[in-house]
PDB file of C-alpha atoms and ligand atoms in Angstrom:
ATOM      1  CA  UNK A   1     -87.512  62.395  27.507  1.00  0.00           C
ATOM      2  CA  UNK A   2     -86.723  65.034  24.714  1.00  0.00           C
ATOM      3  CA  UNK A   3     -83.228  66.839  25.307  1.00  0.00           C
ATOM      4  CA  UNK A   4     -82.946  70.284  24.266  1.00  0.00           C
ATOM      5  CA  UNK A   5     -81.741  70.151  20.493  1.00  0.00           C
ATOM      6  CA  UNK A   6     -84.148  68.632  18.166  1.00  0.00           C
ATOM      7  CA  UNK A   7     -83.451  65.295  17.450  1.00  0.00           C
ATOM      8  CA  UNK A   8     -82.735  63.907  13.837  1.00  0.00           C
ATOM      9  CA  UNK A   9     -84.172  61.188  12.316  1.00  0.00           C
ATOM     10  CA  UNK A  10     -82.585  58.242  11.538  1.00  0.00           C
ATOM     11  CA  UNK A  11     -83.237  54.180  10.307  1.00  0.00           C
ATOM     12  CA  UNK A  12     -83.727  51.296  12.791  1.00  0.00           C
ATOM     13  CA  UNK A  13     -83.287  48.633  10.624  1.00  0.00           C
ATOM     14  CA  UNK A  14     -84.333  45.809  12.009  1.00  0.00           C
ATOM     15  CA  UNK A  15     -83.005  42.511  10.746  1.00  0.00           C
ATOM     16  CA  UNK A  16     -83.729  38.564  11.761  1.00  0.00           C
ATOM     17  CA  UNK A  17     -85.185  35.484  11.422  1.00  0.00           C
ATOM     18  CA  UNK A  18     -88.851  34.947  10.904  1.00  0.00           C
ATOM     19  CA  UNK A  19     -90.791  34.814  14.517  1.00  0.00           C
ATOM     20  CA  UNK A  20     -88.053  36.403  15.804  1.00  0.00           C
ATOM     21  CA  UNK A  21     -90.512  39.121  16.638  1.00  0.00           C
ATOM     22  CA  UNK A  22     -89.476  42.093  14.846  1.00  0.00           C
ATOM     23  CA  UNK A  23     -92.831  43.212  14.024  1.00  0.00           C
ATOM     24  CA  UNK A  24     -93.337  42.842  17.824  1.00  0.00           C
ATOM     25  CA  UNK A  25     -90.898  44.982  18.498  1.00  0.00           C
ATOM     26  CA  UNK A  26     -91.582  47.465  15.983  1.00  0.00           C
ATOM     27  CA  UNK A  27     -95.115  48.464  17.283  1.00  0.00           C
ATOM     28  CA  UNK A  28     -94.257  48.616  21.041  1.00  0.00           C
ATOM     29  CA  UNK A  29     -90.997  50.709  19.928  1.00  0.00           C
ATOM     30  CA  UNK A  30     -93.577  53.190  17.713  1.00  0.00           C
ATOM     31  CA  UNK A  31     -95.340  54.254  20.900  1.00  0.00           C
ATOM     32  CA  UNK A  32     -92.552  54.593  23.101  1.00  0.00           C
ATOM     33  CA  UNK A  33     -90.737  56.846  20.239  1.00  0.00           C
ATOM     34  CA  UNK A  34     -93.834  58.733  19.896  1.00  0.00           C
ATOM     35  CA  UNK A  35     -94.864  59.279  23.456  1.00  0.00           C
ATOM     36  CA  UNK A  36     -91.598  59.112  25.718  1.00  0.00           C
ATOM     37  CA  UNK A  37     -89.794  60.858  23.016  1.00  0.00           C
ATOM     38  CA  UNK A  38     -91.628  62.977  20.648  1.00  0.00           C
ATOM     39  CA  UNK A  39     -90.720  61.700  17.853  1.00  0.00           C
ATOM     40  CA  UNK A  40     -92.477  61.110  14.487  1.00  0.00           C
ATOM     41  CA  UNK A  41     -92.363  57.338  13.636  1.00  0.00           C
ATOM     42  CA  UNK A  42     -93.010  55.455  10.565  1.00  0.00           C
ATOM     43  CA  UNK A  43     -93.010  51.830  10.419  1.00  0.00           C
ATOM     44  CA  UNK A  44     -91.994  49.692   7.325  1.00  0.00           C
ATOM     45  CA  UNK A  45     -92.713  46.225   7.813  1.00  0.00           C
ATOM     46  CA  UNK A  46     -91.589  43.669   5.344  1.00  0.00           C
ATOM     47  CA  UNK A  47     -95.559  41.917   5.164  1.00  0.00           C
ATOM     48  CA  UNK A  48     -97.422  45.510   4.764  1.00  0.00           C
ATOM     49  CA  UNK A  49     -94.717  46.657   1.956  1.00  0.00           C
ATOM     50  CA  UNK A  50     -94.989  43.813   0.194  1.00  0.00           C
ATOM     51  CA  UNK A  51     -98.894  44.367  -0.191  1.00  0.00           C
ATOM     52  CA  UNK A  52     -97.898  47.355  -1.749  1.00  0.00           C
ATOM     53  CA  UNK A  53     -94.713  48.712  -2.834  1.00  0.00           C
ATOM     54  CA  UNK A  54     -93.316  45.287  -3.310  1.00  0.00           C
ATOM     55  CA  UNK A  55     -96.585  43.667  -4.609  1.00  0.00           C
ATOM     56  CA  UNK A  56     -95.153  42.430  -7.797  1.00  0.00           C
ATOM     57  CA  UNK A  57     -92.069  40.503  -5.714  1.00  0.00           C
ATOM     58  CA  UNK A  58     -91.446  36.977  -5.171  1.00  0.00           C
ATOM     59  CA  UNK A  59     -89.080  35.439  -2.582  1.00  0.00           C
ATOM     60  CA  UNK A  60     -86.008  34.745  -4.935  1.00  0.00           C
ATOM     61  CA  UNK A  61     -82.583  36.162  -3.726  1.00  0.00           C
ATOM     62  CA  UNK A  62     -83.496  39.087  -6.342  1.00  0.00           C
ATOM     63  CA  UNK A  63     -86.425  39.756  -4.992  1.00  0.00           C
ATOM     64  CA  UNK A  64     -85.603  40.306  -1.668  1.00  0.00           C
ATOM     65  CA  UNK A  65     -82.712  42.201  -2.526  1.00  0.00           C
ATOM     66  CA  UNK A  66     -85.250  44.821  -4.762  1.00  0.00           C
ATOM     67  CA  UNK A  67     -87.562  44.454  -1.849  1.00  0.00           C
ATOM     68  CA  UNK A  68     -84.964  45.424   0.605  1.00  0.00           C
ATOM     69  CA  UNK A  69     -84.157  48.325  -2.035  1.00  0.00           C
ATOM     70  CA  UNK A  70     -86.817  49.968  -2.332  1.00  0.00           C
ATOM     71  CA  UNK A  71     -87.693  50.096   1.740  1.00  0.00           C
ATOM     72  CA  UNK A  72     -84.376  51.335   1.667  1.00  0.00           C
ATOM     73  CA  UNK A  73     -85.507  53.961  -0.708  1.00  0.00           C
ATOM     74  CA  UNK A  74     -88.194  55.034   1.391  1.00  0.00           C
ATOM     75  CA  UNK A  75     -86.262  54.365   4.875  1.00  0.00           C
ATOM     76  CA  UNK A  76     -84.206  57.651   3.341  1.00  0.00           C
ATOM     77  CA  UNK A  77     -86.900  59.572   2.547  1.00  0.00           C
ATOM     78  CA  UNK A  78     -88.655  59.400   5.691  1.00  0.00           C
ATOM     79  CA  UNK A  79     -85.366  59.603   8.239  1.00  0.00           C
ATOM     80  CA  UNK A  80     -83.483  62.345   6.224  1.00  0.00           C
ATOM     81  CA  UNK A  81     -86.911  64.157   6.839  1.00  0.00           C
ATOM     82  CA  UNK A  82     -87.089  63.994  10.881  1.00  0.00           C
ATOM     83  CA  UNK A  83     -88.221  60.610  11.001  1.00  0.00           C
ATOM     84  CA  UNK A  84     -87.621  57.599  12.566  1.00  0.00           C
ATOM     85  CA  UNK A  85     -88.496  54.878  10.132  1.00  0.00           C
ATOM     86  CA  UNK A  86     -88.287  51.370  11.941  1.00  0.00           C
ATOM     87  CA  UNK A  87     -87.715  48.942   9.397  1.00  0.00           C
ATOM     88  CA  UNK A  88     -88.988  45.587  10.729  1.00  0.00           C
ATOM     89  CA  UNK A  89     -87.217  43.331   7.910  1.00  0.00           C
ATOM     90  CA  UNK A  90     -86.334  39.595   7.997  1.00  0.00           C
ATOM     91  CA  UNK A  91     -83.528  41.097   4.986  1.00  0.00           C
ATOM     92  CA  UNK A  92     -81.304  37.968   5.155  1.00  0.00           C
ATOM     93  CA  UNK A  93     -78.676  38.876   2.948  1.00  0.00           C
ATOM     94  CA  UNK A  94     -75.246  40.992   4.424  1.00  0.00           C
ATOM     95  CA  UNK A  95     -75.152  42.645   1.212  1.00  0.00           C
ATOM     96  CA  UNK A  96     -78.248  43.943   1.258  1.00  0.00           C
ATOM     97  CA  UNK A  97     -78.489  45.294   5.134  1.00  0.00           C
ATOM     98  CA  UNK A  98     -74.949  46.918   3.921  1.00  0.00           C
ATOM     99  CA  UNK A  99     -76.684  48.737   0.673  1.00  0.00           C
ATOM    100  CA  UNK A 100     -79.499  50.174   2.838  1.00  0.00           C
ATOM    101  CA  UNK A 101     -76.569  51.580   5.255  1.00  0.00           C
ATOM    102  CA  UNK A 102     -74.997  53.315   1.841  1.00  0.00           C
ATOM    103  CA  UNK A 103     -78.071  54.620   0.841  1.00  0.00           C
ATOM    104  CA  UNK A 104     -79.476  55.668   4.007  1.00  0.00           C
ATOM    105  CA  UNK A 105     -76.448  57.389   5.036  1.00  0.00           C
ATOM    106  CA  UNK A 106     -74.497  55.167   7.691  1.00  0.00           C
ATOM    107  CA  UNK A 107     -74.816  58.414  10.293  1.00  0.00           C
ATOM    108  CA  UNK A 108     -78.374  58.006  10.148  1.00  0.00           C
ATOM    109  CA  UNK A 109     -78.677  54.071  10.134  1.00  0.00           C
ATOM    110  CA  UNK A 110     -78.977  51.850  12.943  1.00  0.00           C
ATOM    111  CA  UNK A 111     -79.057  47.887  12.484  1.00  0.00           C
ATOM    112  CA  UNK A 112     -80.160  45.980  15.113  1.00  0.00           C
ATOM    113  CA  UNK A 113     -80.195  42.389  14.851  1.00  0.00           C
ATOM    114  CA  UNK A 114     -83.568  40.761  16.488  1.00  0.00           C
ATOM    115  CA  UNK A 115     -81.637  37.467  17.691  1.00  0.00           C
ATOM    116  CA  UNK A 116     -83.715  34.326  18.746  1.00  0.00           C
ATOM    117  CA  UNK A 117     -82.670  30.737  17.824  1.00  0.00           C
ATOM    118  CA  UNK A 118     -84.435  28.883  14.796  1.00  0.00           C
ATOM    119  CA  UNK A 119     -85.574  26.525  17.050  1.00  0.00           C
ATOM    120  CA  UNK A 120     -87.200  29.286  19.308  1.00  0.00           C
ATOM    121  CA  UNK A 121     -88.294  31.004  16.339  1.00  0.00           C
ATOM    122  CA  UNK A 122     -90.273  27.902  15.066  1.00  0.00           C
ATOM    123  CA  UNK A 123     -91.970  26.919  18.341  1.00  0.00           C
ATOM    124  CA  UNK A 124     -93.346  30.534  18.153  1.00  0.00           C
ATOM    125  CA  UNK A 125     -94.355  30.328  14.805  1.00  0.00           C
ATOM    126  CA  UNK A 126     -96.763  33.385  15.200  1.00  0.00           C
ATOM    127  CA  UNK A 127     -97.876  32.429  11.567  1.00  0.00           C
ATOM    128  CA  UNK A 128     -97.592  28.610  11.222  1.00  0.00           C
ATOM    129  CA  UNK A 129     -94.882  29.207   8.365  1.00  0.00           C
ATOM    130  CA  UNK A 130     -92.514  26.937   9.173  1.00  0.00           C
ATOM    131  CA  UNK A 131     -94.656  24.308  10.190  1.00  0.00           C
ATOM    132  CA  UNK A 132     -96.237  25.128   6.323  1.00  0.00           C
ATOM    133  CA  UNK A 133     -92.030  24.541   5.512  1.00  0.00           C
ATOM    134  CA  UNK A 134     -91.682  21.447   7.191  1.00  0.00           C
ATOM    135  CA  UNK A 135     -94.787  19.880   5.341  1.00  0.00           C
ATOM    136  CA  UNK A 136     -93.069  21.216   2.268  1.00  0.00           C
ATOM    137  CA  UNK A 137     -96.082  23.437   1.621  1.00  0.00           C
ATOM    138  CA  UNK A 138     -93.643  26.735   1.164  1.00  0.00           C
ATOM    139  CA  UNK A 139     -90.438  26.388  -0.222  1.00  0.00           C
ATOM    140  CA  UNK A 140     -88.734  29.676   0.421  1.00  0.00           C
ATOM    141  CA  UNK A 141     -88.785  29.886   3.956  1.00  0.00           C
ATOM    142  CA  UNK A 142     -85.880  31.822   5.249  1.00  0.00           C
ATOM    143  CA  UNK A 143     -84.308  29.607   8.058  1.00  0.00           C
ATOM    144  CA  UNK A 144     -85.660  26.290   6.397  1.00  0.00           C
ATOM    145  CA  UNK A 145     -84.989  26.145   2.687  1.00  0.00           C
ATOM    146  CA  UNK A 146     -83.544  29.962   2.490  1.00  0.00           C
ATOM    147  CA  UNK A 147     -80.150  31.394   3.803  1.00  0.00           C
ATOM    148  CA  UNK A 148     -79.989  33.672   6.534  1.00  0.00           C
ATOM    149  CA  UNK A 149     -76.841  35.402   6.891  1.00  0.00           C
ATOM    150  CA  UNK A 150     -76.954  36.253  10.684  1.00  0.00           C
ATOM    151  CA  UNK A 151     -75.549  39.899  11.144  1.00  0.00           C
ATOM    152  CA  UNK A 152     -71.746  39.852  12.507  1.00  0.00           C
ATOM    153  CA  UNK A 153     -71.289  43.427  13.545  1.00  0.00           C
ATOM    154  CA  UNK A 154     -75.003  45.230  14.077  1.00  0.00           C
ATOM    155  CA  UNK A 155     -74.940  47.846  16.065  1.00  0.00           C
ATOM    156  CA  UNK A 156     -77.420  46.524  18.540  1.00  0.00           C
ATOM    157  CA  UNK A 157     -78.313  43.199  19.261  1.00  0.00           C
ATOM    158  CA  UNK A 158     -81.356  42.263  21.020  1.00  0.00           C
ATOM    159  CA  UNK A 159     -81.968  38.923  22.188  1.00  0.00           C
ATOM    160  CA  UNK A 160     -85.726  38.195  22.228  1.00  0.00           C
ATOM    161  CA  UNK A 161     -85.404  34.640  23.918  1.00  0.00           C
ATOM    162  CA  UNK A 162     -83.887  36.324  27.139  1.00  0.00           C
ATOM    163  CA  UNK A 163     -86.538  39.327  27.693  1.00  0.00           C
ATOM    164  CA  UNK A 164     -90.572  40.146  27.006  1.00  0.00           C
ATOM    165  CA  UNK A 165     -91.062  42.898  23.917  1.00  0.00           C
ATOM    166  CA  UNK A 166     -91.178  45.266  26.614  1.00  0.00           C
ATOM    167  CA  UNK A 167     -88.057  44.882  28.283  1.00  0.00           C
ATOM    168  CA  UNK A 168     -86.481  44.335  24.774  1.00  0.00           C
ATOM    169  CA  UNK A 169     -88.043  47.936  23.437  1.00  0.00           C
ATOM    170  CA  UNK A 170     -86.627  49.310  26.795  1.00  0.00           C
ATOM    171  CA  UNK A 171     -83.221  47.960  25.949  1.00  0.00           C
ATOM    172  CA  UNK A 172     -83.175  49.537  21.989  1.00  0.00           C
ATOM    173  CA  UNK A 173     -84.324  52.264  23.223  1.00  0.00           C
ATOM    174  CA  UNK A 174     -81.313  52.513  26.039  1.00  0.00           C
ATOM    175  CA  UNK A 175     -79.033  51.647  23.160  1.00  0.00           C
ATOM    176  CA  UNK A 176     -80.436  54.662  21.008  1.00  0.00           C
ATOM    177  CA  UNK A 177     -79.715  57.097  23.838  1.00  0.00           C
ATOM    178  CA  UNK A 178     -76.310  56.035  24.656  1.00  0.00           C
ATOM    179  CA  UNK A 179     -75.663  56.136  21.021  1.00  0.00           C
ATOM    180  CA  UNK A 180     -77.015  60.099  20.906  1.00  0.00           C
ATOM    181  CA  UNK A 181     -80.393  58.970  18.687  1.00  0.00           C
ATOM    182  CA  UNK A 182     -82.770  60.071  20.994  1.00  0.00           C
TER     183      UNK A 182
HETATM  184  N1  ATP B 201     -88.713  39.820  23.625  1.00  0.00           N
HETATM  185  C1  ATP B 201     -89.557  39.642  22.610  1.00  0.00           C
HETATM  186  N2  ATP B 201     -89.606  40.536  21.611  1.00  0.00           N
HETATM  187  C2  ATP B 201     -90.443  40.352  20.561  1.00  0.00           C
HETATM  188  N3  ATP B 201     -91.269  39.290  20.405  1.00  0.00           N
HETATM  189  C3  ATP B 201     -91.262  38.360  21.392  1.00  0.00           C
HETATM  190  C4  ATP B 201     -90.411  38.493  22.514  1.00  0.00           C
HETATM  191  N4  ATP B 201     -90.611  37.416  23.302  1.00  0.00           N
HETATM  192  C5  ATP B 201     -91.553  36.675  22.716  1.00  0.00           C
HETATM  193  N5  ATP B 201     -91.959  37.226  21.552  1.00  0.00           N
HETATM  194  C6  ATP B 201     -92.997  36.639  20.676  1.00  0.00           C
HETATM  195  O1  ATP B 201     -92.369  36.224  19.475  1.00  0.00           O
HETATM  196  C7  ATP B 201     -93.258  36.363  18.364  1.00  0.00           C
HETATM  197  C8  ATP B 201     -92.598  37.245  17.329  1.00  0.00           C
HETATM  198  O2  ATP B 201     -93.435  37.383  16.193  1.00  0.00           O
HETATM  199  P1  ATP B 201     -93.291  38.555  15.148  1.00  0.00           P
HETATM  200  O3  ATP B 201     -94.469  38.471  14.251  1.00  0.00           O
HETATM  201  O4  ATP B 201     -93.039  39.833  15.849  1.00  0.00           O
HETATM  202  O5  ATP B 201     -91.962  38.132  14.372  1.00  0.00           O
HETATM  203  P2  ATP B 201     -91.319  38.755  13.059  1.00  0.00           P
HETATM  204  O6  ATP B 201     -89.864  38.836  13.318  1.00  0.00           O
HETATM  205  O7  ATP B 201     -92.034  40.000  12.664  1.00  0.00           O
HETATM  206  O8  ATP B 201     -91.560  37.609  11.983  1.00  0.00           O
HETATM  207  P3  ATP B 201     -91.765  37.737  10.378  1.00  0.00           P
HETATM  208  O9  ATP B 201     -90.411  37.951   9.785  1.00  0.00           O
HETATM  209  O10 ATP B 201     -92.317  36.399  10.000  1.00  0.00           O
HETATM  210  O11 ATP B 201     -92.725  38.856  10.103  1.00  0.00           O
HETATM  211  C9  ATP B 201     -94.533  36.978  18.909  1.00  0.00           C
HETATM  212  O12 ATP B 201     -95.449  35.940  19.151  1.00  0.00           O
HETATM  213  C10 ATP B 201     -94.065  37.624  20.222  1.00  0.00           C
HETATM  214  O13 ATP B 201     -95.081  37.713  21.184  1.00  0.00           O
HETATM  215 MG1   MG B 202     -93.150  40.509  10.995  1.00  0.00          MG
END
């Protein structure tokens, strides 16, 4: 529950392969945040943004890198502000994850790598994209066609093959505590 001093806000930056279920992860982590810990929560997930803020990018390696940007942007508004903004991102590239640490603020950023094998990943396949991949229908997918530059020192590391989204949540969420987030 809430300790005594009002707790910051900060980024949980949630990186990984497609179907690796940070989205998942993202909504069951919003209500625990909001109603074990009273904290404000926005979340920022990669397919919403790019309805909106990100509606005029592509997939190229630019465009994910201004994609990542400007959530970034936004990830800094919100947490400098009291909030937690939980970033559910497939961001693939190192150099970007490390930009939104910079920009955030790396006090107030958290990365936590959603870790489930490709091959686990595409027998989900929660939105029949790589099956699209395979049949050469999409060529961008990350994990297929695209690079994924698997994180090698996230602060948390959450492996969704080995847990449900519950016990996963209840793991960040340990993580955050022991770190002095919540
Ligand atoms: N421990 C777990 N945590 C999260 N998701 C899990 C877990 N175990 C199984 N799943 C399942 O994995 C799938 C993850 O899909 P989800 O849409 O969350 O992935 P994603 O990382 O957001 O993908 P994308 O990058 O394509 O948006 C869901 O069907 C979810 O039920
Ligand atoms: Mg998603």
């Amino acid at each position: 529950m809430m300790g005594n001093a009002r707790k910051q806000g900060f980024t949980l930056w949630m990186t990984g392969l497609p179907g690796s279920g940070k989205s998942t992860l993202s909504a069951v982590l919003k209500t625990k945040l909001e109603k074990e810990h009273g904290m404000p929560v926005e979340i920022l997930d990669g397919d919403e943004v790019r309805k909106g803020l990100s509606r005029d990018l592509g997939l190229s390696k630019e465009d994910r890198e201004e994609h990542a940007w400007r959530v970034s942007f936004v990830a800094k508004l919100l947490s400098r502000n009291g909030v937690v903004a939980v970033v559910a991102l497939i961001s693939p590239y190192r150099t970007s994850r490390e930009s939104a640490k910079q920009m955030i603020g790396p006090e107030r950023f958290v990365e936590v790598y959603v870790k489930a094998s490709l091959q686990a990943c595409e027998m989900r396949d929660p939105k029949g994209l790589y099956a699209k991949a395979r049949r050469g229908e999409i060529t961008n997918m990350t994990g297929i066609q695209d690079p994924y530059e698997e994180p090698t020192d996230a602060d948390i590391v959450v492996e969704t093959e080995k847990g449900t989204p519950e016990t996963s949540a209840e793991f960040i969420i340990k993580e955050l505590q022991r770190r002095r987030k919540l």
